PDB file of C-alpha atoms in Angstrom:
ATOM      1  CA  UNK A  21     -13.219 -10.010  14.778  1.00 40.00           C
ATOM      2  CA  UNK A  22      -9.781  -9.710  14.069  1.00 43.00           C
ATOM      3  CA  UNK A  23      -6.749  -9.002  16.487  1.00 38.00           C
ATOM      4  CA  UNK A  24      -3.278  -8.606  16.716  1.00 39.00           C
ATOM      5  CA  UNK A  25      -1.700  -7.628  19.966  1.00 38.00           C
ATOM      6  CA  UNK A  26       1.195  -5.280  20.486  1.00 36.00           C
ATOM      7  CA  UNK A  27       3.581  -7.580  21.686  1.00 38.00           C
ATOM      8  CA  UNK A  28       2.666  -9.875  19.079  1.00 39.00           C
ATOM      9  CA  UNK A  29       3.561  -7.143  16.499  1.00 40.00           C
ATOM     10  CA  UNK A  30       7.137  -6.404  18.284  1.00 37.00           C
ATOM     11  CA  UNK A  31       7.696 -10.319  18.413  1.00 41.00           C
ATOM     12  CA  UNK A  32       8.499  -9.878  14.872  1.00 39.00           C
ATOM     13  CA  UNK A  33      11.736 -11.743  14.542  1.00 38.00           C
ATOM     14  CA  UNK A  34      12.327 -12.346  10.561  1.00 37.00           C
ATOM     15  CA  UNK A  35      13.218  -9.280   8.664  1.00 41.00           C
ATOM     16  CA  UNK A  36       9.917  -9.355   7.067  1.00 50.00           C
ATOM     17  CA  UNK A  37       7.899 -11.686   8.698  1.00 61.00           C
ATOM     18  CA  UNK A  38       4.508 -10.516   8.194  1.00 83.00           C
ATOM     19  CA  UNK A  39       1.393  -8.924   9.692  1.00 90.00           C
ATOM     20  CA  UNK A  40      -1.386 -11.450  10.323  1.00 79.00           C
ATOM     21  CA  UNK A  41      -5.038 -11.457  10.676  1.00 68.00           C
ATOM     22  CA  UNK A  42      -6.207 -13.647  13.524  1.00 55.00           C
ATOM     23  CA  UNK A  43      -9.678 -14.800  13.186  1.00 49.00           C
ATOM     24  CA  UNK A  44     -11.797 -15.966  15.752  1.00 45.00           C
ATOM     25  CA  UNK A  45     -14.257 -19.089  15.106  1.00 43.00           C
ATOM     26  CA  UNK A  46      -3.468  -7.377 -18.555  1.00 46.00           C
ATOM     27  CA  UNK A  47      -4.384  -4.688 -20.884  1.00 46.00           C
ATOM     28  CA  UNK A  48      -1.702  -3.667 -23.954  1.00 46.00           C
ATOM     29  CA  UNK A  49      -0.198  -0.394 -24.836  1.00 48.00           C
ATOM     30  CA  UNK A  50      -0.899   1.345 -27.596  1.00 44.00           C
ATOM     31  CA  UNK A  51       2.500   1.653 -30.093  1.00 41.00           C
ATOM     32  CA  UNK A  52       2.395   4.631 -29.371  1.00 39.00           C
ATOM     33  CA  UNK A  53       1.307   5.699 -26.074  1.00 43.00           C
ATOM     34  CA  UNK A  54       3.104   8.159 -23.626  1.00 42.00           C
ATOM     35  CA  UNK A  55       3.861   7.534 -20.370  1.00 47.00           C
ATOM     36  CA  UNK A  56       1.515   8.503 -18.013  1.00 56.00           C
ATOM     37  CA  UNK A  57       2.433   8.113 -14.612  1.00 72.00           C
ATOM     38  CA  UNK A  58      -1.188   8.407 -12.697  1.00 91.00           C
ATOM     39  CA  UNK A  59      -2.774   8.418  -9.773  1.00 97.00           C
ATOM     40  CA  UNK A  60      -6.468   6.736  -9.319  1.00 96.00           C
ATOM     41  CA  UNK A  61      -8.546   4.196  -7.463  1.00 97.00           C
ATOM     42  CA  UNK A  62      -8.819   0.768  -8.607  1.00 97.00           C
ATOM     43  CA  UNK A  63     -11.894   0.041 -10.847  1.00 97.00           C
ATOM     44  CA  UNK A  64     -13.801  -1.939  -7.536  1.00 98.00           C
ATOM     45  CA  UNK A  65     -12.814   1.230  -5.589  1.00 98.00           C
ATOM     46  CA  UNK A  66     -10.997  -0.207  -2.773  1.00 98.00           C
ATOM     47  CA  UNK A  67      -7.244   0.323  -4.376  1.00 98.00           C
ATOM     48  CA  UNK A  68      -4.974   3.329  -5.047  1.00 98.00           C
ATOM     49  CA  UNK A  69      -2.959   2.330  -8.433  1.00 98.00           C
ATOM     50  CA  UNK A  70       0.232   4.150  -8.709  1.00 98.00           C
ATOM     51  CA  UNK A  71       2.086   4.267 -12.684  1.00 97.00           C
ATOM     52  CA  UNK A  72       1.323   4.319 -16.436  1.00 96.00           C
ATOM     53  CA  UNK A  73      -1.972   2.236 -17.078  1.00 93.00           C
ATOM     54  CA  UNK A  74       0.341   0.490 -19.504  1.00 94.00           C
ATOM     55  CA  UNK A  75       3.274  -0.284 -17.857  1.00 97.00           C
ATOM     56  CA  UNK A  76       4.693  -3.929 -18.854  1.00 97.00           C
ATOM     57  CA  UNK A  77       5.170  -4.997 -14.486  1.00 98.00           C
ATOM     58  CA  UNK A  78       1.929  -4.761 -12.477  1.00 98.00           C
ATOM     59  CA  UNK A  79       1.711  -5.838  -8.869  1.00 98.00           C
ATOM     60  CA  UNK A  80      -1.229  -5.531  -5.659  1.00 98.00           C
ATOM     61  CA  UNK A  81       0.983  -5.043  -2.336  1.00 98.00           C
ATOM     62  CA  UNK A  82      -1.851  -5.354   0.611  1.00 98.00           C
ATOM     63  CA  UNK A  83      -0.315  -3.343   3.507  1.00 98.00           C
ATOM     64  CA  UNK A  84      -1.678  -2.188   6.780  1.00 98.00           C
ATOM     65  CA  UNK A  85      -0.106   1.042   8.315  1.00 97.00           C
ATOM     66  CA  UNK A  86       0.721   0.160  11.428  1.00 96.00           C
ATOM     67  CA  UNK A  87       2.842  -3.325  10.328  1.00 97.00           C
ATOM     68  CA  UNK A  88       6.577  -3.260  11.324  1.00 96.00           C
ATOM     69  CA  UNK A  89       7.200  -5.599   8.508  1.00 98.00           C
ATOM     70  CA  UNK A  90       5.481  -3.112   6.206  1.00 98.00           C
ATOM     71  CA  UNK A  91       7.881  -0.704   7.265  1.00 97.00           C
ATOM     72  CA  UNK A  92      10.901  -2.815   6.698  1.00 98.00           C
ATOM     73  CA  UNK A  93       9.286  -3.630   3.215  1.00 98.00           C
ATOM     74  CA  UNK A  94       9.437  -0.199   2.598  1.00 98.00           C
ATOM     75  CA  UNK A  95      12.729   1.010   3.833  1.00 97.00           C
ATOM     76  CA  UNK A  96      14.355  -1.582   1.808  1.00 98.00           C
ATOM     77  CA  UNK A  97      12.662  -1.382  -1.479  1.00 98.00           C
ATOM     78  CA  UNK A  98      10.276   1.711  -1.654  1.00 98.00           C
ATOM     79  CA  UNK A  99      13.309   3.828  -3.394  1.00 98.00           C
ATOM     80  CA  UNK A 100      13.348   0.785  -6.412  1.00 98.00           C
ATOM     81  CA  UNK A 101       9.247   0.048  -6.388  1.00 98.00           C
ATOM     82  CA  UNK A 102       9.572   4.687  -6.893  1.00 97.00           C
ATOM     83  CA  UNK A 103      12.226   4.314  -9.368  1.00 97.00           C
ATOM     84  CA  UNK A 104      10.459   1.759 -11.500  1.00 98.00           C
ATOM     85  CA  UNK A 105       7.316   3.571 -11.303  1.00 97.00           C
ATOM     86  CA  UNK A 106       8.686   6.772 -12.560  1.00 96.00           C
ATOM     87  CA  UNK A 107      10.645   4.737 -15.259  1.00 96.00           C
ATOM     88  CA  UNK A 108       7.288   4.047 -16.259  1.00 96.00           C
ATOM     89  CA  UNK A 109       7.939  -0.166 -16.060  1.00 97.00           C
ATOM     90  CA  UNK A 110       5.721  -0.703 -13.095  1.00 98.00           C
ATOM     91  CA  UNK A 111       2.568   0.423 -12.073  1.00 98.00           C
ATOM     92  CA  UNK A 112       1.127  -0.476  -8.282  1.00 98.00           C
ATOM     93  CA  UNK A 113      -2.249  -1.354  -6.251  1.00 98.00           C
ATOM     94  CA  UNK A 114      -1.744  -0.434  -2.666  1.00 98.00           C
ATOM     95  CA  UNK A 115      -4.796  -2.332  -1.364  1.00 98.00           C
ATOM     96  CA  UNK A 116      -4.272  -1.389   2.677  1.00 98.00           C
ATOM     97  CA  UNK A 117      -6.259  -3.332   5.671  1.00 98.00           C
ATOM     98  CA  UNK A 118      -7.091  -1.989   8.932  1.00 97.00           C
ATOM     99  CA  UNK A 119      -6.556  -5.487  11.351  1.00 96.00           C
ATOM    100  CA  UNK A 120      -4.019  -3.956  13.406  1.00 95.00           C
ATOM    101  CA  UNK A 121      -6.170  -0.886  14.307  1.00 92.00           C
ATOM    102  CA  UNK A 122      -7.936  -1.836  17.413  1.00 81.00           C
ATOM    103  CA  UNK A 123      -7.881   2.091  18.955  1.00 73.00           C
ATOM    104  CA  UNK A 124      -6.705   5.436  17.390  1.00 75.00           C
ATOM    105  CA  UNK A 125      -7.777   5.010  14.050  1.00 93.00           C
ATOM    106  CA  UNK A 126      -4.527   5.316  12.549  1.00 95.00           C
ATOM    107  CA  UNK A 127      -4.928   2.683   9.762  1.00 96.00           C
ATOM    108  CA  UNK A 128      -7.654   4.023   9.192  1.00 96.00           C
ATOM    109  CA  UNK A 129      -6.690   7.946   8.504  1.00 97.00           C
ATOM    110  CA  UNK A 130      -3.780   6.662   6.412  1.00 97.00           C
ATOM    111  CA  UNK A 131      -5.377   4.792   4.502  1.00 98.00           C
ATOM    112  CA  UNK A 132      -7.846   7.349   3.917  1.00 97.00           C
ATOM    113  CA  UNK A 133      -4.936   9.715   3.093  1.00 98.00           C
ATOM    114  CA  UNK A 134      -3.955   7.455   0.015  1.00 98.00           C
ATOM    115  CA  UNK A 135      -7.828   7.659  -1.321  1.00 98.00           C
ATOM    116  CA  UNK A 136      -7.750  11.241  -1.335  1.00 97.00           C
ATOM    117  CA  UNK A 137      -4.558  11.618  -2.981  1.00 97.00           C
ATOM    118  CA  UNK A 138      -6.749   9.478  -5.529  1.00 96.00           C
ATOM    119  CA  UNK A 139      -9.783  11.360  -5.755  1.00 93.00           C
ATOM    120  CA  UNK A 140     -10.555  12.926  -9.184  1.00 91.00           C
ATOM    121  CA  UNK A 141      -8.732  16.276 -10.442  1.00 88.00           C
ATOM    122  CA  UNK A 142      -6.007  16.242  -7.464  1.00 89.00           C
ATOM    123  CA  UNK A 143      -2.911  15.917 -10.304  1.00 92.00           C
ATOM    124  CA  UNK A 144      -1.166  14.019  -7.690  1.00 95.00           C
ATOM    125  CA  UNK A 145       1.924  12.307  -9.154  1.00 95.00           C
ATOM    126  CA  UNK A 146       2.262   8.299  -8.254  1.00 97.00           C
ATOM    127  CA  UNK A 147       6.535   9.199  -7.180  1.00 96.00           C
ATOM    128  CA  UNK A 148       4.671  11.700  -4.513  1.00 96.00           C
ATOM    129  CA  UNK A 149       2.300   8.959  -3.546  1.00 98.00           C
ATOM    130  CA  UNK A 150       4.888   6.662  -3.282  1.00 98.00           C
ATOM    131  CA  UNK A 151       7.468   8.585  -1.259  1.00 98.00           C
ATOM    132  CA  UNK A 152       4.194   9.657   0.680  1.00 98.00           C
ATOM    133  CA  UNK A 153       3.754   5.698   1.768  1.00 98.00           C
ATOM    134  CA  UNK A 154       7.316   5.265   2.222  1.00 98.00           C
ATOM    135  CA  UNK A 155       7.136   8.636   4.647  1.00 98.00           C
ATOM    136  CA  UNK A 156       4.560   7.015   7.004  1.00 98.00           C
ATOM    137  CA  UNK A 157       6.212   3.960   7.426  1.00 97.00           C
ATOM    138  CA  UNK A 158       9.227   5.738   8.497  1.00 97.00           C
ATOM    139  CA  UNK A 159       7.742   7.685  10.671  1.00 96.00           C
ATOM    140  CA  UNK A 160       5.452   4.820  12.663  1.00 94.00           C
ATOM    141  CA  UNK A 161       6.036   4.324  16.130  1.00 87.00           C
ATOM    142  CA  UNK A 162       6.701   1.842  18.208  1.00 82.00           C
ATOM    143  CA  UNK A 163       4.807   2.265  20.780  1.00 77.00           C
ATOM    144  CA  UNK A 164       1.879   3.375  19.258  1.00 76.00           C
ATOM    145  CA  UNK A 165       2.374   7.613  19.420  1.00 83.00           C
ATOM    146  CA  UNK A 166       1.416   7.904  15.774  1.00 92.00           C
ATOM    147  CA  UNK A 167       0.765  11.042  13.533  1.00 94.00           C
ATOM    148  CA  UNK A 168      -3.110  12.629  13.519  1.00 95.00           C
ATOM    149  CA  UNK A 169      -4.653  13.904  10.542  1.00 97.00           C
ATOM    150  CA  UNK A 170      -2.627  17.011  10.733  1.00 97.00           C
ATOM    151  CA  UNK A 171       0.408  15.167  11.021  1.00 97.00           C
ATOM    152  CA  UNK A 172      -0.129  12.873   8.079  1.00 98.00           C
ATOM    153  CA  UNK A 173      -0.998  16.210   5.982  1.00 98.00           C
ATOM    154  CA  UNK A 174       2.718  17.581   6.809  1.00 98.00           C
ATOM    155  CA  UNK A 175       3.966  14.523   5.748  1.00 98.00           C
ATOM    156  CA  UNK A 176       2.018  15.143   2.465  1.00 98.00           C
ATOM    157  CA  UNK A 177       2.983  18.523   2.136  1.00 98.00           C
ATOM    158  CA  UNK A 178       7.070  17.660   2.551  1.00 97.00           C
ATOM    159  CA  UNK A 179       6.583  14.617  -0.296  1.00 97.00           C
ATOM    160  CA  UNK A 180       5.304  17.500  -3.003  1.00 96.00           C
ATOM    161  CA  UNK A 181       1.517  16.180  -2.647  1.00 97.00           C
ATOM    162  CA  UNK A 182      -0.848  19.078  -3.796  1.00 96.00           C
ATOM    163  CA  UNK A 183      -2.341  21.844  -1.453  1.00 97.00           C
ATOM    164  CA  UNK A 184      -5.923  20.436  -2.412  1.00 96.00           C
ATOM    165  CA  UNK A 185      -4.649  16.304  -1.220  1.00 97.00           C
ATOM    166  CA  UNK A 186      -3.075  18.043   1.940  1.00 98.00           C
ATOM    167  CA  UNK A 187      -6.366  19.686   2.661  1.00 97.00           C
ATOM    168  CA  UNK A 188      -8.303  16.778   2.262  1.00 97.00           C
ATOM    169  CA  UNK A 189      -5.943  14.660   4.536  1.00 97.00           C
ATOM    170  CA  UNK A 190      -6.105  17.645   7.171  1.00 98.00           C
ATOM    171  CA  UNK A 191      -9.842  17.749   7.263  1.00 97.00           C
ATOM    172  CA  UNK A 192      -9.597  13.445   7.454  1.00 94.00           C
ATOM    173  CA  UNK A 193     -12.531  14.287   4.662  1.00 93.00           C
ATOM    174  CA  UNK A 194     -14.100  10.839   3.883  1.00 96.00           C
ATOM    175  CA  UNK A 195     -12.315   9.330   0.617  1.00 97.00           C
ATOM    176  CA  UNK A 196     -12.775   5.704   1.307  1.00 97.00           C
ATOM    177  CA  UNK A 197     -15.697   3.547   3.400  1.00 97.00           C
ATOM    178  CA  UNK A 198     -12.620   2.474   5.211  1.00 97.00           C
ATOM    179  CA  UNK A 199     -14.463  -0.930   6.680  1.00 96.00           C
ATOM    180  CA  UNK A 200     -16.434  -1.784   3.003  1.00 98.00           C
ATOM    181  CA  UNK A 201     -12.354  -1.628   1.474  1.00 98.00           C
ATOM    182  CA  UNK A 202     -10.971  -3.411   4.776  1.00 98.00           C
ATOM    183  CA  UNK A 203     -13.301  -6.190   4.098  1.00 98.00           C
ATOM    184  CA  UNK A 204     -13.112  -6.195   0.151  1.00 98.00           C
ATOM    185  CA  UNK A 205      -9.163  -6.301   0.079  1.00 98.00           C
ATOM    186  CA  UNK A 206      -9.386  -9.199   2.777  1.00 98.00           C
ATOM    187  CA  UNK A 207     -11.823 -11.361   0.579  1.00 98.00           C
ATOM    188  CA  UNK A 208      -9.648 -10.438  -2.386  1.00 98.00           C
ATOM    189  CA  UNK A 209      -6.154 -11.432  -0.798  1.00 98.00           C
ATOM    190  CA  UNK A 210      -7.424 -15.031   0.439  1.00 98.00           C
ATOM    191  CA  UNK A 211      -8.994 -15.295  -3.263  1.00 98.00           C
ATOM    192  CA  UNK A 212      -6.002 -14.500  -4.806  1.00 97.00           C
ATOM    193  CA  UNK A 213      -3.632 -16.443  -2.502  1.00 97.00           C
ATOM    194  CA  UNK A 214      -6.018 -19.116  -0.502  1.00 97.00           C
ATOM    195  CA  UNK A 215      -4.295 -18.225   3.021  1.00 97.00           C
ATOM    196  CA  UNK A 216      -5.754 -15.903   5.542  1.00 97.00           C
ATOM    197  CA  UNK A 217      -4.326 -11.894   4.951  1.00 97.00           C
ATOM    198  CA  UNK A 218      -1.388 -10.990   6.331  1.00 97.00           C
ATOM    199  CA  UNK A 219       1.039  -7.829   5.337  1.00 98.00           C
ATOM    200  CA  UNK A 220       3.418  -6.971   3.625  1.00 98.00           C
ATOM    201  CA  UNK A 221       2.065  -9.583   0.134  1.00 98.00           C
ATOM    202  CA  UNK A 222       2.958  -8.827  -2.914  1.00 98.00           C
ATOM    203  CA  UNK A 223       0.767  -9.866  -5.988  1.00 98.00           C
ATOM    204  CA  UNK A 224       2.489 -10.389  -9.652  1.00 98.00           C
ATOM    205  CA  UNK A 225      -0.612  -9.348 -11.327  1.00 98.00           C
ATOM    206  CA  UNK A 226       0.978 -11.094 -14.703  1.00 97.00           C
ATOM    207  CA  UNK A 227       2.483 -14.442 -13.028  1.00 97.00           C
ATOM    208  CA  UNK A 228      -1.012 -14.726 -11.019  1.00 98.00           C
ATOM    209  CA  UNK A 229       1.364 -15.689  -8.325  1.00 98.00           C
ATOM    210  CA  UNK A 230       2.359 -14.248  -4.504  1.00 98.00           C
ATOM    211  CA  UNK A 231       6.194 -12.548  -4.845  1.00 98.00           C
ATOM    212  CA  UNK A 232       8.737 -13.986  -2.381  1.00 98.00           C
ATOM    213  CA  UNK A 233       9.877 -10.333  -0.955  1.00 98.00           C
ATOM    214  CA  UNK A 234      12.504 -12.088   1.463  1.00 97.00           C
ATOM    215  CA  UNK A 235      14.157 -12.409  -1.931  1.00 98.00           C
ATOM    216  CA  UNK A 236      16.330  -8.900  -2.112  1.00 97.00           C
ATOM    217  CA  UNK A 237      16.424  -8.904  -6.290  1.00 98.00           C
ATOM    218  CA  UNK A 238      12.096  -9.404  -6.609  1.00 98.00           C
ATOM    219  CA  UNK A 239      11.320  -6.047  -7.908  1.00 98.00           C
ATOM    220  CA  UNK A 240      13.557  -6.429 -10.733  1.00 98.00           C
ATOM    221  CA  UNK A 241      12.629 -10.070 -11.330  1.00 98.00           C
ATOM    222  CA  UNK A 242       9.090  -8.989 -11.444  1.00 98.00           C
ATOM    223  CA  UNK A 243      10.422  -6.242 -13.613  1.00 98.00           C
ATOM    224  CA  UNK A 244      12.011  -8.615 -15.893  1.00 97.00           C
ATOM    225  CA  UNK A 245       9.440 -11.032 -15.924  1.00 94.00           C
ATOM    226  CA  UNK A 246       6.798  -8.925 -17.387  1.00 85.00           C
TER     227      UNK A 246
END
């Protein structure tokens, strides 16, 4: 079982100092291809990528919705990661765990949220997403008062999401087995990285190597390192 108390989560002292789980016991584009900023779930099913299939960057950022330091992550560099998405030079896996959600279900419903704006035929655009996850993490409270399924669904509607995604997130309509993708993207962060999961990591996808995000130039380094 994994926990994380609340004063534990508030004890956050380094900008982004991460989220931890406690446990107890590259394909080539075509000359000529377009871009084609999409939308869809990761081939396993338990990631939303946002960005042209072919874009030259390619990261994994494992988030949970209720980390601070996701937040900061996000208020810092969510306007570049949007910009270089819709410039069609980076294309992202949000891969979100639940450890932080011991009551409410908020991790849960948000993460949800991102799977429907995923599911097939919803002509969500991957800005929308973006500003979408960069919309929740401004809005998370501190003390836990955080938006319902409603709530997330007028956050949807404000980012440009369609009527169909803000239905879905309305209804909380199943888009995810939220524990089969908690535990996948938890076994796939300590394969990738050999440490226990923690959020916010970043994953350069063509370095095969964690991103130091305490570094404020990383998304264009991992920009021009593709």
């Amino acid at each position: 079982m994994r926990w994380l108390t609340l004063t534990a989560m508030l004890g956050v002292a380094v900008l982004l100092s991460g989220c931890t789980v406690t446990v107890d016991g590259a394909a080539s584009a075509p000359a000529d291809a377009p871009g084609d900023a999409t939308v869809v779930v990761a081939e396993d099913g338990y990631g939303v990528e946002l960005g042209y299939q072919f874009a030259p960057a390619r990261i994994e950022i494992y988030i949970e919705p209720l980390c601070p330091a996701c937040a900061r992550l996000q208020r810092r560099y969510g306007e570049d990661l949007r910009s270089a998405i819709e410039r069609d030079e980076l294309r992202v896996t949000y891969r979100p765990l639940t450890f932080l959600d011991r009551s409410g279900g908020y991790s849960k419903r948000v993460s949800n949220a991102l799977f429907a704006a995923a599911e097939p035929g919803s002509d969500a655009g991957a800005t929308q997403v973006q500003a979408f996850v960069m919309q929740t993490y401004r809005l998370l409270s501190p003390v836990g008062d955080n938006l319902d399924a409603r709530g997330l669904a007028a956050v949807a509607g404000d980012v440009g999401l369609p009527d169909d995604v803000v239905d879905l997130i309305a209804d909380n309509a199943p888009a995810v087995d939220v524990e089969a993708m908690d535990s996948y993207n938890t076994e796939r962060f300590e394969e990738l990285t050999g440490k226990r999961a923690y959020t916010p990591m970043v994953f350069d996808l063509n370095a095969r190597a964690e991103v130091d995000v305490d570094d404020p130039d990383w998304v264009a380094d991992v920009i021009e390192g593709s």
